[in-house]
Short mmCIF file of C-alpha atoms and ligand atoms in Angstrom, two decimals:
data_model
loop_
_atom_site.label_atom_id
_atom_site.label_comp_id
_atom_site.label_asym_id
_atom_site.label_seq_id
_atom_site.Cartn_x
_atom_site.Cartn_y
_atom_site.Cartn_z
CA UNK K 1 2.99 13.85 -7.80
CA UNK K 2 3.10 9.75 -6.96
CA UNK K 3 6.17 10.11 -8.97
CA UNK K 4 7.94 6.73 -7.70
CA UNK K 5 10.39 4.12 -9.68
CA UNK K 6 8.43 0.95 -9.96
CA UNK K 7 10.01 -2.50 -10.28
CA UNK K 8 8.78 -5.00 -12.52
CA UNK K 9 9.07 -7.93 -9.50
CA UNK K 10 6.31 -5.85 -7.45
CA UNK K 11 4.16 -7.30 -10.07
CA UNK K 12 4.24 -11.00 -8.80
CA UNK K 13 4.71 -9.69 -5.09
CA UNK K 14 0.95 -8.45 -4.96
CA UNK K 15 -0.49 -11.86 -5.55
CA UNK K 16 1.72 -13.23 -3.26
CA UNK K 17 0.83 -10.23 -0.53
CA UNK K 18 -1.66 -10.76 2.07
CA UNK K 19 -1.78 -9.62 6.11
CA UNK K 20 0.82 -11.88 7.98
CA UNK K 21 0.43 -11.58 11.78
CA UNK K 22 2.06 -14.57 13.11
CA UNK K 23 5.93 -14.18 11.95
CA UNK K 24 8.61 -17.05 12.48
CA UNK K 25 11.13 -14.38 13.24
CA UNK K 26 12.60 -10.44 12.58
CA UNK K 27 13.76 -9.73 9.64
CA UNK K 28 17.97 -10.86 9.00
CA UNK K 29 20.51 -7.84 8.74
CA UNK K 30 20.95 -8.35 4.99
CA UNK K 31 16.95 -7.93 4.69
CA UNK K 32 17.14 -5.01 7.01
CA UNK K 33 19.88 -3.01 5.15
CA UNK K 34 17.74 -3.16 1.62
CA UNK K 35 14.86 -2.10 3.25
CA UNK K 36 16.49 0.92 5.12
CA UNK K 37 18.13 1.36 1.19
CA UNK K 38 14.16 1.60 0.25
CA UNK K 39 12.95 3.53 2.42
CA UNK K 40 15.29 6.29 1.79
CA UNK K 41 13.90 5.98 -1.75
CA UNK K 42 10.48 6.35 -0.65
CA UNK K 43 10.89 9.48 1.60
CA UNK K 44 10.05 12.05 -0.15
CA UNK K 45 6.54 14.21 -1.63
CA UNK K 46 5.67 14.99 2.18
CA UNK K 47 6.44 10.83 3.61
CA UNK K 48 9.11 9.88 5.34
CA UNK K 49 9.52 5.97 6.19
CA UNK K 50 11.45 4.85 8.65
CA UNK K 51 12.30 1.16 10.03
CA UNK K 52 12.28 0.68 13.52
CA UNK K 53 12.97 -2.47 16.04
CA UNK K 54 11.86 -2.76 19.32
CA UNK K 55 8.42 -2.30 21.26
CA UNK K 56 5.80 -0.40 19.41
CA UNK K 57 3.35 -3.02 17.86
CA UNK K 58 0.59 -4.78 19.96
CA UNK K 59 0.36 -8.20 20.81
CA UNK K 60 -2.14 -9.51 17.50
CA UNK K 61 1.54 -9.20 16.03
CA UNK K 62 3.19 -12.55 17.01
CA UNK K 63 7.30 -13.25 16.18
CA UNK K 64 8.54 -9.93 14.96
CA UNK K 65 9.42 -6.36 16.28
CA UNK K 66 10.53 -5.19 13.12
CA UNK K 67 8.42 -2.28 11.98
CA UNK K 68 8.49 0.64 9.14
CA UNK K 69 6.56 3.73 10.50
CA UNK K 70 5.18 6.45 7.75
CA UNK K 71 5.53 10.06 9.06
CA UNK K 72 3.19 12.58 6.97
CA UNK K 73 4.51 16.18 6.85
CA UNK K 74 0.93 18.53 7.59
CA UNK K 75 -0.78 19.03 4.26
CA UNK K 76 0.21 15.74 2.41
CA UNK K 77 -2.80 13.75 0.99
CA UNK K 78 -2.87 11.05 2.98
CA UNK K 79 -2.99 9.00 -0.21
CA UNK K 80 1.10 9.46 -0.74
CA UNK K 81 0.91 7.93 2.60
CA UNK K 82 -0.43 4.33 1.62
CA UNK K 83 1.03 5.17 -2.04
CA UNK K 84 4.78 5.15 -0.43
CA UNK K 85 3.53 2.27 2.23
CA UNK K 86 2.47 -0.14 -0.20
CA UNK K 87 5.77 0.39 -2.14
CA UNK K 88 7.60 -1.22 0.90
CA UNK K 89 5.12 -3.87 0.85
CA UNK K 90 5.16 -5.30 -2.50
CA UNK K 91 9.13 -4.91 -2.26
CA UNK K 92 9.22 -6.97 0.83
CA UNK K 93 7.06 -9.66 -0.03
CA UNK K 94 9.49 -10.01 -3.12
CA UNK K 95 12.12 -10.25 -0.68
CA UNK K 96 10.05 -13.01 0.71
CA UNK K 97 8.93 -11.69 3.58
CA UNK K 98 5.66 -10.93 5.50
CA UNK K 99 4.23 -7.94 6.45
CA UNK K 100 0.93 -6.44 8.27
CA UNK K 101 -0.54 -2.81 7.43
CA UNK K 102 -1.50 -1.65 11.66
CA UNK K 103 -3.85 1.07 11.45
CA UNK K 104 -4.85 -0.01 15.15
CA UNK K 105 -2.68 -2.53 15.98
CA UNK K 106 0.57 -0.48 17.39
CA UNK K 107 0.88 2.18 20.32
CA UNK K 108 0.88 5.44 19.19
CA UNK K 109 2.94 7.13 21.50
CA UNK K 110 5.87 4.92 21.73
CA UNK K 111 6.42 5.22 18.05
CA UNK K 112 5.64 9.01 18.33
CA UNK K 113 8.59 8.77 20.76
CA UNK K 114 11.10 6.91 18.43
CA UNK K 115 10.71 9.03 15.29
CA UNK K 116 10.15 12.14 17.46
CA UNK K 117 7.01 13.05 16.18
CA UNK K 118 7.09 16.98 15.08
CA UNK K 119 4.17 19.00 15.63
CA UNK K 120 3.39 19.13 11.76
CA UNK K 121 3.54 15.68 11.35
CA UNK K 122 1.39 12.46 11.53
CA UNK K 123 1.51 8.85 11.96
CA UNK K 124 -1.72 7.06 10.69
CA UNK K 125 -0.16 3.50 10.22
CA UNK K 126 2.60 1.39 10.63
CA UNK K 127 3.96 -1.77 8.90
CA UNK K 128 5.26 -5.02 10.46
CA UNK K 129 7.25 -6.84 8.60
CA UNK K 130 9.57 -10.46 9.49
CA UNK K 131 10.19 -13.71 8.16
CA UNK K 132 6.82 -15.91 6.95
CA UNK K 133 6.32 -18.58 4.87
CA UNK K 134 4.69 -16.93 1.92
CA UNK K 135 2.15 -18.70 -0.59
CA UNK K 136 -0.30 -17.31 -2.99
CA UNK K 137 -2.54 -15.30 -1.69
CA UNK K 138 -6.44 -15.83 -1.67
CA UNK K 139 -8.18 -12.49 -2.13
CA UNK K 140 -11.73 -11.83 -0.82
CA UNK K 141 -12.50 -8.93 -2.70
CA UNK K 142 -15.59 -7.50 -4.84
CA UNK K 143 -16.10 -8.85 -7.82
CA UNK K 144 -15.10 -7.21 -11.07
CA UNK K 145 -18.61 -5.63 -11.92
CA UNK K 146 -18.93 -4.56 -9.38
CA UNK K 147 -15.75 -2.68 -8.60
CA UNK K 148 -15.77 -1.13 -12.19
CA UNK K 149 -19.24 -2.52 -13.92
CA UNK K 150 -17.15 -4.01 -16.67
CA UNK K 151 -15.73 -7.70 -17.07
CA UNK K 152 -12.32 -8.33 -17.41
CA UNK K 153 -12.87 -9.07 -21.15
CA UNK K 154 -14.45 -5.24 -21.70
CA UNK K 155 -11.29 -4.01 -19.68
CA UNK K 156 -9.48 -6.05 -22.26
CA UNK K 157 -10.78 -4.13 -25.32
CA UNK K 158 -9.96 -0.87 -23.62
CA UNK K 159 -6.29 -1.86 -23.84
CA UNK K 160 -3.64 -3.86 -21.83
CA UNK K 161 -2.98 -1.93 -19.66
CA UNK K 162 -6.32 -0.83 -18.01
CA UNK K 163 -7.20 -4.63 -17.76
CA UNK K 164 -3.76 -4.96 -15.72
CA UNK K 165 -4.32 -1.56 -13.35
CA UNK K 166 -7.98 -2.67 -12.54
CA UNK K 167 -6.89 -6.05 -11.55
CA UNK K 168 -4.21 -4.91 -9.98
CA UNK K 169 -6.03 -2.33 -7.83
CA UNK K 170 -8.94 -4.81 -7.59
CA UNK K 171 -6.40 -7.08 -5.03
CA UNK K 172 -5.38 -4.06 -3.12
CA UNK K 173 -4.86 -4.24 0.73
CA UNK K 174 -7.47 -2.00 2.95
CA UNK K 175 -8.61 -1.07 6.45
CA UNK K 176 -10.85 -3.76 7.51
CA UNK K 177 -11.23 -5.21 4.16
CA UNK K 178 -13.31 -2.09 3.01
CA UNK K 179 -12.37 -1.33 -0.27
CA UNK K 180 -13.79 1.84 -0.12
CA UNK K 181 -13.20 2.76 -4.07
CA UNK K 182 -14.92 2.45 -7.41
CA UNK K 183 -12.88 2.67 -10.68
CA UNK K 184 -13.67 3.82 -13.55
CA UNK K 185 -12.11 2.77 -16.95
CA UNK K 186 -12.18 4.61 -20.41
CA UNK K 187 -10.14 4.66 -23.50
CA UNK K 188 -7.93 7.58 -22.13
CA UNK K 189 -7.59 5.69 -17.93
CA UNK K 190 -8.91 5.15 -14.90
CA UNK K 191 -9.83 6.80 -12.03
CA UNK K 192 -9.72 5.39 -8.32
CA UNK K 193 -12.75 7.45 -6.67
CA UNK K 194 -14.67 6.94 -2.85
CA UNK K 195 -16.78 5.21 -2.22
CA UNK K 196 -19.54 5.15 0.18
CA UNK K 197 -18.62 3.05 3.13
CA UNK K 198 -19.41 3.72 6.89
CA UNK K 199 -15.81 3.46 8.07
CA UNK K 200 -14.05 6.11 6.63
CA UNK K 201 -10.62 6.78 8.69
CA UNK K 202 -8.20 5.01 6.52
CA UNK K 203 -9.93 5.80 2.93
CA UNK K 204 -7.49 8.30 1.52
CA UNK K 205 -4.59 6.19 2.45
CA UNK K 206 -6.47 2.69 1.35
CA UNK K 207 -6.99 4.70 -2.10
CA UNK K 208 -3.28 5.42 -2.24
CA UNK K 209 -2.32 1.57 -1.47
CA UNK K 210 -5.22 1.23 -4.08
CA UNK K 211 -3.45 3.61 -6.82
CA UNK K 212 -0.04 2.07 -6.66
CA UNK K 213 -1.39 -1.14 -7.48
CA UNK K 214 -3.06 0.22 -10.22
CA UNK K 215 0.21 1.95 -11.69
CA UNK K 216 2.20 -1.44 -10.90
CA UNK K 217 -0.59 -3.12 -13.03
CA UNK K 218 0.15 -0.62 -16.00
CA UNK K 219 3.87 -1.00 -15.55
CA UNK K 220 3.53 -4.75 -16.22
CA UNK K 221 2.03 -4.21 -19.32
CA UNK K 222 4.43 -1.53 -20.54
CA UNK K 223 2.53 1.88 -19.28
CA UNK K 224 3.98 4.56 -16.77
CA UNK K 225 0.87 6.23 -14.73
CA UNK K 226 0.30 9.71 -14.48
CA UNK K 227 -1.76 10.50 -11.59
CA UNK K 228 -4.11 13.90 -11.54
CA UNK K 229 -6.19 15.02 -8.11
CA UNK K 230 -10.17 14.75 -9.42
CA UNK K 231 -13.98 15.11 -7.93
CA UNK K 232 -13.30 12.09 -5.29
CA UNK K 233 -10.11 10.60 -6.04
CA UNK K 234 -7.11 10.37 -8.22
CA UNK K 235 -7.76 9.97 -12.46
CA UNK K 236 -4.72 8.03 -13.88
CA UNK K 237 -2.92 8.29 -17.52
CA UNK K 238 -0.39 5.80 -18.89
C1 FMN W 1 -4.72 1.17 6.33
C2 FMN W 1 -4.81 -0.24 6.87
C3 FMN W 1 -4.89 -0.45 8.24
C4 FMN W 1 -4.93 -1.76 8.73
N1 FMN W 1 -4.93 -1.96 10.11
C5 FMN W 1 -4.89 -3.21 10.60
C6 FMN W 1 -4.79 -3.42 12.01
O1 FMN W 1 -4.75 -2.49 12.82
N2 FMN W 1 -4.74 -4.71 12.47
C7 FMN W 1 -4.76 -5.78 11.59
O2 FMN W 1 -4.68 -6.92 12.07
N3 FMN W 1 -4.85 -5.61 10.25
C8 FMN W 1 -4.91 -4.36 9.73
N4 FMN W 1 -4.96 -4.17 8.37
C9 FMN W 1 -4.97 -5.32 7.45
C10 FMN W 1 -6.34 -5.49 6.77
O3 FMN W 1 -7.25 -6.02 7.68
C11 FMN W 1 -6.16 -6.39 5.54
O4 FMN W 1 -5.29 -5.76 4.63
C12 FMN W 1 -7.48 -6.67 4.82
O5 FMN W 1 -8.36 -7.38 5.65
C13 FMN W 1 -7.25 -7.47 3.53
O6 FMN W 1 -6.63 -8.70 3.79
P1 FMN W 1 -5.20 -9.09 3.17
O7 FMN W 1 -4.25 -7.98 3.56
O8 FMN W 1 -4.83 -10.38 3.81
O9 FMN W 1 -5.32 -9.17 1.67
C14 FMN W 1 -4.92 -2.87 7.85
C15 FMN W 1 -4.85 -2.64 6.48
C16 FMN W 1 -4.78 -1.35 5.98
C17 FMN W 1 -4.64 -1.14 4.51
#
């Protein structure tokens, strides 16, 4: 399960990632082509990702109709969903481009209408993606403690390559900024678990954008991740 090939440039891509919603234009065909290549790639395990362009996103999305839609087959944790997402992400800011997680910002039933929604499947979110001017991203998110009660140079001692999964999942995407996960980091992994928060409609998915940081993080320093459903969330091995 979350069995995916990572690539090493997804590494760089997440601190360049953050939500672009004013685009300078669509995507060009050769951009298009590698991403329809991708998303192939990433349909499988219950997802299916399709690119779309046309009407479907609302109007906070300025200068692109380009969109990738995630179809969940009934009974697939909704973590594959973000999991599979986020893949396209990070590969499309290394392509240098932007791109927007929409949990609310698309209409539902016009994209329900172009992938011809089955009745045992769901849409939760879709992706916008087009041309943007890309610089390092600043990332407001919780500090280290508090995500995982350790410091970066505890993480350290554990080994490489939980210090590069938690930091890595620390700068991970989420519905309103939420972060609704706590890690947890031992000699033998880590585990992405809920966490309390009052808006809860996007957690699973957030904790799958979440995970595939984390197993990009251990791929940069040499680890594949192993991913087993626990109490709360995923545990992973490298
Ligand atoms: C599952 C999910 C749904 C989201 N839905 C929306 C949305 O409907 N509209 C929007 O403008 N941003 C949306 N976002 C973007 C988040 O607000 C953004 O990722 C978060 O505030 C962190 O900022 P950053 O992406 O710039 O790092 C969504 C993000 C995720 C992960």
């Amino acid at each position: 399960m979350f069995e995916l090939k990572l690539e090493k440039n997804w590494y760089d891509a997440m601190a360049m990632r953050s939500s672009v919603r004013r685009y300078t234009g669509a995507p060009d065909k050769a951009q298009l082509d590698r991403l329809g290549v991708l998303c192939r790639k990433l349909s499988w395990q219950g997802v299916t990702v399709r690119m779309f362009r046309g009407p479907g996103l609302r109007s906070s999305i300025k200068g692109t109709d380009v969109y990738a839609v995630i179809v969940a087959k009934q009974g697939t944790p909704m973590e594959m969903e973000g999991f599979m997402g986020e893949a396209l992400v990070l590969e499309a800011t290394a392509m240098g481009l932007g791109t927007c997680w929409l949990g609310a910002g698309f209409y539902p039933d016009i994209v329900s209408r172009n992938v011809n929604l089955q009745n045992d499947e769901a849409i939760h979110c879709v992706i916008a993606l087009g041309k943007a001017d890309l610089k390092p991203a600043e990332h407001k998110r919780m500090p280290l403690d508090k995500l995982c009660g350790m410091t970066e140079e505890q993480l350290a001692a554990l080994g490489a390559w939980q210090k590069d999964a938690v930091l890595a999942a620390r700068i991970a995407p989420s519905a309103i900024n939420m972060q609704p996960w706590t890690i947890k980091a031992d000699g033998a992994g880590i585990s992405i678990l809920e966490r309390g928060v009052l808006y809860k409609k996007y957690a699973a998915l957030d904790r799958g954008i979440c995970m595939l940081h984390a197993a990009v993080g251990a791929y940069h320093a040499g680890r594949e991740a192993m991913w087993k459903k626990v109490e709360g969330g995923y545990a992973m091995r490298a």
